[in-house]
Structures are given as structure tokens and as C-alpha cells.
XYZ file of C-alpha atoms in Angstrom:
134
model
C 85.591 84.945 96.480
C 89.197 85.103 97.006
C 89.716 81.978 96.100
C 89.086 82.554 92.568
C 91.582 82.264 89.908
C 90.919 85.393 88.221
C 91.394 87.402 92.225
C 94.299 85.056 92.828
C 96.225 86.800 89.662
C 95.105 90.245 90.342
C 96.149 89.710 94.131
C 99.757 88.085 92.688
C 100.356 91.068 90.114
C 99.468 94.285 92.663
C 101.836 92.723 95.665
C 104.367 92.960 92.818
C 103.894 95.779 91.471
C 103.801 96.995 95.657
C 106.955 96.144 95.746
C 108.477 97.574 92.386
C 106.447 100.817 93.716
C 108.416 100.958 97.166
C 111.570 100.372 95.966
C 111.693 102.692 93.270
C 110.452 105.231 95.299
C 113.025 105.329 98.139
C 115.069 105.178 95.162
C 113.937 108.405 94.141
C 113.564 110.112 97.687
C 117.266 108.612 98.216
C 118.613 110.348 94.798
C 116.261 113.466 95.450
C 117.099 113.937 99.092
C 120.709 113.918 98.436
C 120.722 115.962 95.560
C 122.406 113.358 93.249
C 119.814 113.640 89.989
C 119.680 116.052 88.111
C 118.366 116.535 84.014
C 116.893 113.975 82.271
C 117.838 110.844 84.295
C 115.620 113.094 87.476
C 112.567 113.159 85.535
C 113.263 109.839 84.889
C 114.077 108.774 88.225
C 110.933 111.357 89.547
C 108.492 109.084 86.995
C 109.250 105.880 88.273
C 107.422 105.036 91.088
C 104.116 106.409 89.006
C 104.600 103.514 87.120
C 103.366 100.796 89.160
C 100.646 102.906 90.466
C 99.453 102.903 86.683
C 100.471 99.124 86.442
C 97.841 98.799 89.087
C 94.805 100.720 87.340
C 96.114 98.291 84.518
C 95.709 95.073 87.006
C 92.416 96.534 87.771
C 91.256 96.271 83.889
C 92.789 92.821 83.344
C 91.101 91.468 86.256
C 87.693 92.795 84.816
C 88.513 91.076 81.316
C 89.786 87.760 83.128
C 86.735 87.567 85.759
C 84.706 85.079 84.354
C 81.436 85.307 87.225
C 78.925 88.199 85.881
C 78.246 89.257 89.321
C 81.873 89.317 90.707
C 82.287 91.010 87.705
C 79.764 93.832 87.996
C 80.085 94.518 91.989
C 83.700 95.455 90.971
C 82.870 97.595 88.119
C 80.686 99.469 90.705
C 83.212 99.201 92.929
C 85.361 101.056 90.899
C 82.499 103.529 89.524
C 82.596 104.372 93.118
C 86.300 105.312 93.615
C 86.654 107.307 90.155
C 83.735 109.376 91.222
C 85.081 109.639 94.550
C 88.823 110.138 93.681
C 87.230 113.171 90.857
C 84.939 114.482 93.138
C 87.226 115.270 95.347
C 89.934 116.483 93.244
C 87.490 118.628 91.549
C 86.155 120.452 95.181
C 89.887 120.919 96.070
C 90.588 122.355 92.693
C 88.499 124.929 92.862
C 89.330 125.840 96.971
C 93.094 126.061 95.571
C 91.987 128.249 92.641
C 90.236 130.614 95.304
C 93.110 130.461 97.614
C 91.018 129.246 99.758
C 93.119 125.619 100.609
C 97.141 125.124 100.086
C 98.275 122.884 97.031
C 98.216 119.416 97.982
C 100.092 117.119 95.068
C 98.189 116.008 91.991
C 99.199 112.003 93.055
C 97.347 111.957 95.819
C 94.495 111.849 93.426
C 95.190 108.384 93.258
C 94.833 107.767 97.147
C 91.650 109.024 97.131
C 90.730 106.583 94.110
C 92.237 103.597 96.188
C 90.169 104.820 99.545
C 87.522 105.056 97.293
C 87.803 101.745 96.380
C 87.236 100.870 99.937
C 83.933 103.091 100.058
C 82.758 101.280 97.220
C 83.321 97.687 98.298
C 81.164 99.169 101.722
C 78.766 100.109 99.464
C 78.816 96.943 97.766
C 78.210 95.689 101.220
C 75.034 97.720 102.169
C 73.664 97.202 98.574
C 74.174 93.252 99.437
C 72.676 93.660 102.520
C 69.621 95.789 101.591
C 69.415 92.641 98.217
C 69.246 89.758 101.213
């Protein structure tokens, strides 16, 4: 499967945008750290490395539009059913512990972690649903 041309692009487009995402932000943690940002360019500087993680979600809907096998297709819609639902489930449970004090605040971007280790529980659910199919 990952020989496909359509996988191939996707693959070629997140290891960039990786790569933008790591250097801009030690960039940021650099300028932050040592106190050398301040007004506009810091929210600037503090927005960058959100960028690529958006340019991903991005690669993510390209790569559904360019896949041209209906099945590769669909097991990665599913996929990716899987991690939004996980990623909002989550956020959603830990909302509510915060609201009730009942949890400490944990940073709003680790919402997308969870929706990139959810993209791992739904390719092992892709798995089982494979295996259960053969």
C-alpha cells in the first residue's frame, strides 16, 4: 500500500511539514525561553509551529481527494473517524474533570496528540476489522 502514488505524496508532504514543525518550534521555545518576544511578533512567533500541525490535517484531506482505490480510500476515512472521535472524546471527559476541579489544565494542543494516537487506534482497528473480513 505504501507504494502508492497517492501515500508516496502524503508521506513526502508530512516529513516536510515535520520538519517546518520542529524548527519553528525550538524557534519559539528559543525566543520564549529567553524572553526575547514580546507583542505582536510573540503571538506570531507562539502561532507558528500550529501551522504545520494544521498543514498536516490539510495533507490528510488531500490524500483522501488524491487516493484513487475506494477501499484505501474508505479504511482511512475510518481511520480518521476513529481519531476525531477519539481525540473529542477525550478532550470532552477532561473538560469536564477540569471544570469540576477535579484534574489540572493540560494545554488545548495536545488535543491534537490524542487525534494522531488516535490515528494509530484506528489503523488497529482497521486491522481487527480486516481480520474478522478474512
Amino acid at each position: 500500500m505504501t507504494n502508492r502514488p497517492a501515500i508516496r505524496r502524503y508521506n513526502r508532504r508530512v516529513i516536510t511539514l515535520m520538519l517546518i514543525y520542529a524548527a519553528t518550534l525550538m524557534f519559539a521555545v528559543y525566543g520564549f525561553n529567553r524572553h526575547l518576544l514580546s507583542g505582536p511578533f510573540a503571538y506570531l512567533v507562539a502561532i507558528l509551529p500550529a501551522l504545520p500541525i494544521i498543514g498536516v490535517f490539510a495533507a490528510m484531506g488531500r490524500y483522501l481527494v488524491e487516493e484513487t482505490d475506494e477501499y484505501v480510500r474508505m479504511l482511512t476515512v475510518r481511520q480518521t473517524l476513529y481519531a476525531t472521535g477519539f481525540a473529542l472524546s477525550i478532550a470532552t471527559i477532561w473538560g469536564f474533570l477540569e471544570a469540576f476541579d477535579l484534574v489540572g489544565h493540560i494545554e488545548s494542543y495536545y488535543i491534537a496528540v490524542l487525534w494522531f494516537a488516535g490515528l494509530g487506534f484506528g489503523n488497529c482497528m482497521n486491522a481487527l476489522t480486516k481480520a474478522r473480513e478474512a
